[in-house]
mmCIF file of C-alpha atoms in Angstrom:
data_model
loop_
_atom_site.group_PDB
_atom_site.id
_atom_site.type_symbol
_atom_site.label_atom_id
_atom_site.label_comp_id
_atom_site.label_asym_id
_atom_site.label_seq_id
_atom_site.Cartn_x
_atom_site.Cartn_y
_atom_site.Cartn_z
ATOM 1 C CA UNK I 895 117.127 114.916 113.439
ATOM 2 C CA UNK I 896 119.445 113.638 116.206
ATOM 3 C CA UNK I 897 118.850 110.977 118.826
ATOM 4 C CA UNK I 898 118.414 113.290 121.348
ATOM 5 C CA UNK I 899 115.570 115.147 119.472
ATOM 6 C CA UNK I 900 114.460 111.907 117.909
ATOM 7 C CA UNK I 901 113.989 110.808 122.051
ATOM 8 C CA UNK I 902 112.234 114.014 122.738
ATOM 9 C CA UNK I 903 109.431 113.858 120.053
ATOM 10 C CA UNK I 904 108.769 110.292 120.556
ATOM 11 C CA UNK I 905 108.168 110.547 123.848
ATOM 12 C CA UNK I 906 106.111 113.701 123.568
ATOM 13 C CA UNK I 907 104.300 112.096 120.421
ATOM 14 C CA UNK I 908 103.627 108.479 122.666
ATOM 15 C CA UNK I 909 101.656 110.514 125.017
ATOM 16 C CA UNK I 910 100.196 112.870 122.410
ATOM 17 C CA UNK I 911 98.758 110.076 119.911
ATOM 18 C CA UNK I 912 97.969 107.553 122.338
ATOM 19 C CA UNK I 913 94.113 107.831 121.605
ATOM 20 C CA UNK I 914 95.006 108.326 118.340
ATOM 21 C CA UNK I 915 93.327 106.007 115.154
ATOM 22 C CA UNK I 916 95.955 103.637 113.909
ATOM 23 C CA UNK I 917 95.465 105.538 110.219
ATOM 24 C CA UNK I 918 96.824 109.135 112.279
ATOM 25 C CA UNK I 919 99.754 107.040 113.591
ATOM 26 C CA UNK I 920 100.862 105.602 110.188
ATOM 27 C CA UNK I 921 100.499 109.208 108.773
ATOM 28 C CA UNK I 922 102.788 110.955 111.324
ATOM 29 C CA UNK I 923 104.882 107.859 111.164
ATOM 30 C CA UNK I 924 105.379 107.968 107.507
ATOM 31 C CA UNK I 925 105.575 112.001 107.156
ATOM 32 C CA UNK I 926 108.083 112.219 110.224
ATOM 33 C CA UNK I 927 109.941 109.476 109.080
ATOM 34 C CA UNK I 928 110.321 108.838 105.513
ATOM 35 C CA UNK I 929 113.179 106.463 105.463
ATOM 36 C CA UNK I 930 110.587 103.649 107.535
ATOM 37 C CA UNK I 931 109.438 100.213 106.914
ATOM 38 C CA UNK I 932 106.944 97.364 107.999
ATOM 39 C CA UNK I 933 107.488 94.071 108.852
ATOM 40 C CA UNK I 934 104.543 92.059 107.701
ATOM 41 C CA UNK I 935 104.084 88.552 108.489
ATOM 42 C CA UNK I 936 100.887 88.066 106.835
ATOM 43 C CA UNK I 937 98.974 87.338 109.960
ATOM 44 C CA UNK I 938 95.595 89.554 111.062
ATOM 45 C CA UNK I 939 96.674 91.899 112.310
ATOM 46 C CA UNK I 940 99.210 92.851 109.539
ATOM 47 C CA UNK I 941 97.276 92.391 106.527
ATOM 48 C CA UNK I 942 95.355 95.279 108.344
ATOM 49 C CA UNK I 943 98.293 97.607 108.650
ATOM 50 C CA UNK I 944 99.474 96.437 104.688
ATOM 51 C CA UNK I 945 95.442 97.173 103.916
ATOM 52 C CA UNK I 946 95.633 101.047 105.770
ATOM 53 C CA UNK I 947 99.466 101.490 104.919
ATOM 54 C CA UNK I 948 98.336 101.223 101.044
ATOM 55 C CA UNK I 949 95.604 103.636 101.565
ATOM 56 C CA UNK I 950 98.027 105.898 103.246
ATOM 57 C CA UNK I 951 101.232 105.633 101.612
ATOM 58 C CA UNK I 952 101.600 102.681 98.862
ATOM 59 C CA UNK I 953 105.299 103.441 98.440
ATOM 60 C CA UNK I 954 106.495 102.462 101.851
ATOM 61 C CA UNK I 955 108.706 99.256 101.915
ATOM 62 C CA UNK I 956 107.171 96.252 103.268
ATOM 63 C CA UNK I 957 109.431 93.460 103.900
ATOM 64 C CA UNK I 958 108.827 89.842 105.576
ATOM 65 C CA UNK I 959 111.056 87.046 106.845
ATOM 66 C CA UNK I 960 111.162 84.096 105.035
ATOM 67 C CA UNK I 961 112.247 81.335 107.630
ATOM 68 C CA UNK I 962 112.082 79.087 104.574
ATOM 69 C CA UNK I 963 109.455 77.325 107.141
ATOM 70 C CA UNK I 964 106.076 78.967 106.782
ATOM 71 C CA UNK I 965 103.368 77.207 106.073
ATOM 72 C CA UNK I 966 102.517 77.105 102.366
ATOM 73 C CA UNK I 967 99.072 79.375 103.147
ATOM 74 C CA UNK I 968 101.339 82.240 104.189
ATOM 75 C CA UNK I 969 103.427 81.961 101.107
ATOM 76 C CA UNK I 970 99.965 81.899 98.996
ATOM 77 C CA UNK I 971 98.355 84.966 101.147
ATOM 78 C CA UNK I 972 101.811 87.017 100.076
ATOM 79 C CA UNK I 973 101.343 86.084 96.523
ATOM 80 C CA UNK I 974 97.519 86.966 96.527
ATOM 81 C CA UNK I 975 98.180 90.281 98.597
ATOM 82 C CA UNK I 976 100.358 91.456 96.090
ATOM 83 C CA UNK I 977 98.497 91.049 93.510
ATOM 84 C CA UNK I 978 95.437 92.854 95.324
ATOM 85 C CA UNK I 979 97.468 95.746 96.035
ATOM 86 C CA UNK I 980 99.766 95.334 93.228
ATOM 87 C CA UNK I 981 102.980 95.722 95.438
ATOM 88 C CA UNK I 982 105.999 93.665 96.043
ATOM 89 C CA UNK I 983 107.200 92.648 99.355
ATOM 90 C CA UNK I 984 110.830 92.933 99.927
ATOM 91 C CA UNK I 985 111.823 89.143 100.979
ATOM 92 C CA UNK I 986 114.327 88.882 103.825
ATOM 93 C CA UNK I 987 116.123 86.106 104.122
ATOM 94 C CA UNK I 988 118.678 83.908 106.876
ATOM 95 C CA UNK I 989 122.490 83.669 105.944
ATOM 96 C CA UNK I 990 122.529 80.058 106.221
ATOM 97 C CA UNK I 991 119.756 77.424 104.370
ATOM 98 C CA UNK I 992 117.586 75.350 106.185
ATOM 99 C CA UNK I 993 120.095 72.537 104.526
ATOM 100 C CA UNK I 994 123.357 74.420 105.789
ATOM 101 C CA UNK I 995 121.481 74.980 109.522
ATOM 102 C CA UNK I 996 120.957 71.472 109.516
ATOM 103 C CA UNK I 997 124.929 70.603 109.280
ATOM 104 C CA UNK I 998 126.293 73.006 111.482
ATOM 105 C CA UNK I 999 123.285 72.669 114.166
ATOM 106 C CA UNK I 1000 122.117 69.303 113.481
ATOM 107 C CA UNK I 1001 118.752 67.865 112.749
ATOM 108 C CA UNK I 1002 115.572 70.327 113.524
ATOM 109 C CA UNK I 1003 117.605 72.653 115.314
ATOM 110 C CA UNK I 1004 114.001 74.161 116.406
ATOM 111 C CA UNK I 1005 113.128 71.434 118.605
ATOM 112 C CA UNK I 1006 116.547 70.979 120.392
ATOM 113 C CA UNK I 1007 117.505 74.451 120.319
ATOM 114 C CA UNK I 1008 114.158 76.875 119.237
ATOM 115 C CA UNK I 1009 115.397 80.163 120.575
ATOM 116 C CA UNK I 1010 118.841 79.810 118.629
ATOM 117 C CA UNK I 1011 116.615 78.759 115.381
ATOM 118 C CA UNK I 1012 114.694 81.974 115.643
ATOM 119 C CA UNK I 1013 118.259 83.827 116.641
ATOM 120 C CA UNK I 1014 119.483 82.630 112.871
ATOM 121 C CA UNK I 1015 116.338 82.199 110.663
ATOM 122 C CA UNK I 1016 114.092 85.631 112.160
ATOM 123 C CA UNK I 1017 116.666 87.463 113.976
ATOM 124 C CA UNK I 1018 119.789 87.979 112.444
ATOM 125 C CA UNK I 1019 117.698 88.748 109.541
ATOM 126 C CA UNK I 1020 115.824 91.318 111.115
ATOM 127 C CA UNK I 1021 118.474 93.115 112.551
ATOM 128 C CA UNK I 1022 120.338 93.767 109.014
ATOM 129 C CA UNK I 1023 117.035 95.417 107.180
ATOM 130 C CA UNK I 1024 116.065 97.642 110.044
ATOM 131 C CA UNK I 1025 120.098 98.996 110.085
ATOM 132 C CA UNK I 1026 118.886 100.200 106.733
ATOM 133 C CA UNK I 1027 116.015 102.174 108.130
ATOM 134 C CA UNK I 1028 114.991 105.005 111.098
ATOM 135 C CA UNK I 1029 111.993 103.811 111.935
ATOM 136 C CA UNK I 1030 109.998 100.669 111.713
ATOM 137 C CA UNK I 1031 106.126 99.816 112.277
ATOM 138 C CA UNK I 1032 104.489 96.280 113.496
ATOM 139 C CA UNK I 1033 101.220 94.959 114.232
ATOM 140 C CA UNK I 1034 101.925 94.189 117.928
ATOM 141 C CA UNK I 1035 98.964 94.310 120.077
ATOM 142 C CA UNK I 1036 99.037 94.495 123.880
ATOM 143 C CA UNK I 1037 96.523 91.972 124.872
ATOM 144 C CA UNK I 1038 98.563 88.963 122.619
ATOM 145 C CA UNK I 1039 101.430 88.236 125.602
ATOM 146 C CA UNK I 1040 101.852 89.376 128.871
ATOM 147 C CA UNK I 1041 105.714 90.832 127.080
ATOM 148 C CA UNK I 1042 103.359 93.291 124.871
ATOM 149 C CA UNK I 1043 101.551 94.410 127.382
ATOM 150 C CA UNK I 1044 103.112 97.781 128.024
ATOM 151 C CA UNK I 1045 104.120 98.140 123.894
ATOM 152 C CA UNK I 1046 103.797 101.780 123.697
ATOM 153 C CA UNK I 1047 101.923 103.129 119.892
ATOM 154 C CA UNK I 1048 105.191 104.661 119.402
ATOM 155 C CA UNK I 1049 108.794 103.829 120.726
ATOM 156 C CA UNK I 1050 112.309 103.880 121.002
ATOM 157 C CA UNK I 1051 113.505 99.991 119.848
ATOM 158 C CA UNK I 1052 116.673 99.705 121.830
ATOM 159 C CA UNK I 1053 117.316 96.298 120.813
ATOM 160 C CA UNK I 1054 117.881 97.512 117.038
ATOM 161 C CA UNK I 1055 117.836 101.184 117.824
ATOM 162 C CA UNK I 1056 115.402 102.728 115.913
ATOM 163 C CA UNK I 1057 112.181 103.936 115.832
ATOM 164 C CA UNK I 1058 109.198 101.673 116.695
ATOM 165 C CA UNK I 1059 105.892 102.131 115.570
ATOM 166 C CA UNK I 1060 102.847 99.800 116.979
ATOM 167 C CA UNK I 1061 99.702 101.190 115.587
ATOM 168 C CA UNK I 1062 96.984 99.082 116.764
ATOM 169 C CA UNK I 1063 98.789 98.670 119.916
ATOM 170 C CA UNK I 1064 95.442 98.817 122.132
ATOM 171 C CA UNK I 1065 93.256 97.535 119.427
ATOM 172 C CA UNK I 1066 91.614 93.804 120.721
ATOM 173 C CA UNK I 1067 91.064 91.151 118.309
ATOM 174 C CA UNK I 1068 87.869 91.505 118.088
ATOM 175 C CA UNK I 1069 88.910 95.307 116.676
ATOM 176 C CA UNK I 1070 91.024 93.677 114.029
ATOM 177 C CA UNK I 1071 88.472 91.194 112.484
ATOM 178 C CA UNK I 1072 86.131 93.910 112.114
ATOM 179 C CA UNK I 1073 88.419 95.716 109.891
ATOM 180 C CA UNK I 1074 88.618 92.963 108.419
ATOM 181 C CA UNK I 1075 85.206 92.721 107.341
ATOM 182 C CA UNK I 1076 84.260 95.907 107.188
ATOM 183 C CA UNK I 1077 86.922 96.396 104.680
ATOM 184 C CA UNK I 1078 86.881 93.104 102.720
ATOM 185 C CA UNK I 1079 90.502 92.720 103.384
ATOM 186 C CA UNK I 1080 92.235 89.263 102.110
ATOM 187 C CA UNK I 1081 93.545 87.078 105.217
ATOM 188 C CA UNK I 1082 95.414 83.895 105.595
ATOM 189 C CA UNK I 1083 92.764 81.227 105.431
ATOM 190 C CA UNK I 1084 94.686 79.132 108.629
ATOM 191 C CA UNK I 1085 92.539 81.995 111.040
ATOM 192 C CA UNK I 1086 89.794 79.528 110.159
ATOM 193 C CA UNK I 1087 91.189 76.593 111.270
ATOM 194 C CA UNK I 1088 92.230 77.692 114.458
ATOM 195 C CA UNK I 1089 94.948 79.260 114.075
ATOM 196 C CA UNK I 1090 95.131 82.180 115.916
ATOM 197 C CA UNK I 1091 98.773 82.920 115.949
ATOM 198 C CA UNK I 1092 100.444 81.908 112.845
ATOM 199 C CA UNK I 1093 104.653 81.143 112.849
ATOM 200 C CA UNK I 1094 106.723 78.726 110.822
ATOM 201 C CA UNK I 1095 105.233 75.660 110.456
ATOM 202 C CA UNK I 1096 107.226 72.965 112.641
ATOM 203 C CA UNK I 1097 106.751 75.185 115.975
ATOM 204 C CA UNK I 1098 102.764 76.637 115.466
ATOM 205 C CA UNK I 1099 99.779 74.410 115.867
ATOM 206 C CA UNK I 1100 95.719 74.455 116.009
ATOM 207 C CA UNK I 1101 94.904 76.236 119.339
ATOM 208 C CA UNK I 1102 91.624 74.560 120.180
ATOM 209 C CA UNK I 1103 88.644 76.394 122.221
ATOM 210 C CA UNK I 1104 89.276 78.068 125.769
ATOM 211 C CA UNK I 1105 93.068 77.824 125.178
ATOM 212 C CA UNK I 1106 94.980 81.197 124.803
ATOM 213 C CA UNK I 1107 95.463 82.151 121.269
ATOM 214 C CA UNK I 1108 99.107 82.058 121.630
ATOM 215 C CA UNK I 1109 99.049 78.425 122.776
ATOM 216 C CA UNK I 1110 99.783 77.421 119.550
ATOM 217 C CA UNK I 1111 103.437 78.925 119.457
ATOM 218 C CA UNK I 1112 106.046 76.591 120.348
ATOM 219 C CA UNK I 1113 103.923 74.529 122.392
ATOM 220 C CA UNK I 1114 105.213 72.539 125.138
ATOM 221 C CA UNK I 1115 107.821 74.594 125.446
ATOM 222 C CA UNK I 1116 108.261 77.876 127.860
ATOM 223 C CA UNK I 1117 109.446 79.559 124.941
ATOM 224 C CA UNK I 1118 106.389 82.393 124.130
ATOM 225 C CA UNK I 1119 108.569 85.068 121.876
ATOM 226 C CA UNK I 1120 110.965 85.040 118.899
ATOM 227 C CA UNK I 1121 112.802 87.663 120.096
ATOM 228 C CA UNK I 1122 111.988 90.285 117.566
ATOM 229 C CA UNK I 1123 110.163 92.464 120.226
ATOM 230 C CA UNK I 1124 111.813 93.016 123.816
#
């Protein structure tokens, strides 16, 4: 399939499986294109989509960034998820260490300079595993940013030009922990300590009561993405 017909069905497909269930999305996504991954960061919403994605096709790569900063319940929930589903994740990581970021950027590079600190440790990353793929799917959901808002269920990705899958695109949060529940699935235990949003530890804290769930994301700064969705 070229990019021109690749163009063609995604944009008669957006239209066609926007009412859609996530589980007919990840089907078509997975049967259309079989050289596809997911990027899972172990937060709600994608230990849904690695819950369905196992139900629907358990030999689909599944790969996550390790910033060599996430908080040590994130490492645990990918070492009890694969064990659960008796998978393993394909671990992604920066060119540089934390140690060799240090010298050539200085001291906690993500409080003097956060967007460049995502640019090298989530990134850079990113963009070399998707060049190995056609198609990708996330757990974005339109109500988390004002940028999301208009994230179609499926997409072209210019930024790493491929195809971009976004399953639960209209689904609320309420939507998510219901799956959830209804289908015992194994979550990272900061969602109970208010943590909504979960990132790399030094720029994600508690989001308290009547504050908007992404508060907690590089607070105090005007910084609200980490540039892996435009």
């Amino acid at each position: 399939m070229n990019l021109f017909e690749k163009e063609a069905l995604i944009t008669q497909k957006a239209v066609e499986l926007e009412t859609a269930t996530p589980q007919e999305i990840l089907k078509f996504a997975v049967e259309t294109f079989p050289n596809i991954t997911f990027a899972c960061s172990f937060g709600a919403e994608d230990v849904v989509l690695v819950d369905m994605l196992q139900k629907i096709s358990p030999k689909t790569d599944i790969f996550y960034l390790d910033t060599d900063f996430h908080f040590k319940e994130t490492y645990e929930t990918r070492d009890r998820m694969a064990e659960i589903y008796g998978l393993e994740f394909v671990r992604v990581q920066p060119a540089i260490t934390p140690e060799e970021q240090a010298a050539q950027f200085g001291e906690e590079l993500w409080k003097s300079d956060a967007n460049e600190c995502c640019n090298i440790r989530k990134v850079q990353p990113l963009t070399q595993i998707l060049s190995k793929y056609e198609a990708w799917i996330t757990g974005i959901r339109r109500d988390q940013a004002p940028a999301r808002a208009n994230a179609k269920k499926i997409e072209y990705d210019t930024k790493f030009g491929l195809v971009k899958f976004n399953p639960i695109a209209n689904w609320t949060s309420e939507d998510v922990w219901n799956y959830i529940r209804e289908n015992n699935v194994y979550y990272n235990p900061l969602h109970d300590n208010h943590y909504p949003s979960i990132g790399c530890e030094h720029c994600t804290r508690q989001v308290m009561p009547g504050e908007d769930p992404r508060a907690g994301r590089w607070s105090g700064q005007e910084k609200t993405e980490c540039g892996l969705h435009k």
